[in-house]
PDB file of C-alpha atoms in Angstrom:
ATOM      1  CA  MET W   1      12.729  10.829 -20.603  1.00 78.00           C
ATOM      2  CA  SER W   2      16.355   9.831 -20.268  1.00 78.00           C
ATOM      3  CA  GLN W   3      16.418  11.059 -16.668  1.00 82.00           C
ATOM      4  CA  MET W   4      13.302   9.015 -15.930  1.00 90.00           C
ATOM      5  CA  PHE W   5      14.958   5.956 -17.441  1.00 93.00           C
ATOM      6  CA  GLN W   6      17.988   6.411 -15.211  1.00 92.00           C
ATOM      7  CA  LEU W   7      15.775   6.652 -12.131  1.00 93.00           C
ATOM      8  CA  MET W   8      13.746   3.582 -13.146  1.00 94.00           C
ATOM      9  CA  ASN W   9      16.952   1.676 -13.873  1.00 94.00           C
ATOM     10  CA  GLN W  10      18.295   2.516 -10.417  1.00 94.00           C
ATOM     11  CA  VAL W  11      15.072   1.323  -8.757  1.00 94.00           C
ATOM     12  CA  THR W  12      15.201  -1.877 -10.824  1.00 95.00           C
ATOM     13  CA  LYS W  13      18.798  -2.595  -9.795  1.00 95.00           C
ATOM     14  CA  GLU W  14      17.912  -2.097  -6.124  1.00 92.00           C
ATOM     15  CA  ALA W  15      14.857  -4.356  -6.464  1.00 92.00           C
ATOM     16  CA  VAL W  16      16.837  -7.131  -8.144  1.00 92.00           C
ATOM     17  CA  SER W  17      19.638  -6.967  -5.578  1.00 90.00           C
ATOM     18  CA  CYS W  18      17.102  -7.145  -2.750  1.00 86.00           C
ATOM     19  CA  LEU W  19      15.398 -10.089  -4.434  1.00 84.00           C
ATOM     20  CA  LYS W  20      18.716 -11.901  -4.861  1.00 84.00           C
ATOM     21  CA  GLN W  21      19.597 -11.246  -1.227  1.00 81.00           C
ATOM     22  CA  ASP W  22      16.271 -12.683  -0.075  1.00 73.00           C
ATOM     23  CA  VAL W  23      16.719 -15.816  -2.194  1.00 69.00           C
ATOM     24  CA  TYR W  24      20.241 -16.469  -0.903  1.00 68.00           C
ATOM     25  CA  SER W  25      19.332 -15.858   2.727  1.00 66.00           C
ATOM     26  CA  VAL W  26      16.438 -18.342   2.849  1.00 63.00           C
ATOM     27  CA  GLN W  27      16.451 -21.812   1.299  1.00 60.00           C
ATOM     28  CA  GLU W  28      12.751 -21.983   0.473  1.00 59.00           C
ATOM     29  CA  THR W  29      11.435 -18.559  -0.367  1.00 65.00           C
ATOM     30  CA  GLU W  30       7.915 -17.730  -1.459  1.00 75.00           C
ATOM     31  CA  LEU W  31       7.431 -14.468  -3.267  1.00 77.00           C
ATOM     32  CA  ASP W  32       4.192 -12.558  -3.011  1.00 82.00           C
ATOM     33  CA  ARG W  33       4.238 -11.227  -6.567  1.00 87.00           C
ATOM     34  CA  LYS W  34       1.454  -8.695  -6.075  1.00 89.00           C
ATOM     35  CA  ASP W  35       3.153  -7.213  -3.012  1.00 86.00           C
ATOM     36  CA  TYR W  36       6.536  -7.152  -4.755  1.00 89.00           C
ATOM     37  CA  CYS W  37       5.113  -5.478  -7.883  1.00 91.00           C
ATOM     38  CA  THR W  38       3.187  -2.967  -5.776  1.00 88.00           C
ATOM     39  CA  ARG W  39       6.332  -1.996  -3.901  1.00 90.00           C
ATOM     40  CA  PHE W  40       8.362  -1.804  -7.113  1.00 93.00           C
ATOM     41  CA  THR W  41       5.723   0.392  -8.779  1.00 92.00           C
ATOM     42  CA  ASN W  42       5.578   2.617  -5.707  1.00 89.00           C
ATOM     43  CA  ASP W  43       9.348   3.114  -5.873  1.00 92.00           C
ATOM     44  CA  VAL W  44       9.276   3.920  -9.602  1.00 93.00           C
ATOM     45  CA  ILE W  45       6.456   6.441  -9.224  1.00 91.00           C
ATOM     46  CA  ALA W  46       8.025   8.062  -6.159  1.00 90.00           C
ATOM     47  CA  SER W  47      11.404   8.438  -7.845  1.00 92.00           C
ATOM     48  CA  THR W  48      10.214   9.618 -11.270  1.00 92.00           C
ATOM     49  CA  ALA W  49       7.246  11.794 -10.297  1.00 90.00           C
ATOM     50  CA  PHE W  50       8.307  13.148  -6.914  1.00 88.00           C
ATOM     51  CA  GLY W  51      12.092  12.742  -6.890  1.00 88.00           C
ATOM     52  CA  LEU W  52      11.987  10.613  -3.725  1.00 87.00           C
ATOM     53  CA  GLN W  53      13.900   7.454  -2.930  1.00 88.00           C
ATOM     54  CA  VAL W  54      11.574   5.576  -0.624  1.00 88.00           C
ATOM     55  CA  ASN W  55      12.888   2.015  -1.155  1.00 85.00           C
ATOM     56  CA  SER W  56       9.599   0.278  -0.425  1.00 85.00           C
ATOM     57  CA  ILE W  57      11.029  -3.149  -1.175  1.00 85.00           C
ATOM     58  CA  LYS W  58      13.416  -3.042   1.778  1.00 84.00           C
ATOM     59  CA  ASP W  59      11.420  -0.708   4.020  1.00 82.00           C
ATOM     60  CA  ARG W  60       8.123  -2.513   4.531  1.00 76.00           C
ATOM     61  CA  GLU W  61       6.860   0.201   6.930  1.00 80.00           C
ATOM     62  CA  ASN W  62       7.173   2.950   4.341  1.00 79.00           C
ATOM     63  CA  HIS W  63       4.717   5.815   4.945  1.00 76.00           C
ATOM     64  CA  LEU W  64       4.171   6.606   1.270  1.00 76.00           C
ATOM     65  CA  LEU W  65       3.251   2.988   0.541  1.00 76.00           C
ATOM     66  CA  SER W  66       1.002   2.552   3.568  1.00 72.00           C
ATOM     67  CA  ASP W  67      -0.822   5.831   2.882  1.00 73.00           C
ATOM     68  CA  GLY W  68      -1.297   4.814  -0.752  1.00 70.00           C
ATOM     69  CA  GLN W  69      -2.756   1.471   0.277  1.00 67.00           C
ATOM     70  CA  LYS W  70      -5.275   3.221   2.547  1.00 70.00           C
ATOM     71  CA  VAL W  71      -6.631   5.116  -0.455  1.00 71.00           C
ATOM     72  CA  ASP W  72      -7.303   1.853  -2.310  1.00 57.00           C
TER      73      ASP W  72
END
């Protein structure tokens, strides 16, 4: 469990830094919350279950995310 927490914490830090970067780069930013949460969840699952760092928040053309969305 502690290893999972460390992985989730790392994904969270990357997500927050990306979010801050987006806010500072654009004056008026709209956030698609569903898309953001989907990407965040994808990163957490990929890192904790599979040991992969896919960084879906920055990489919008991520294969793991796009394949997962096709299943839905």
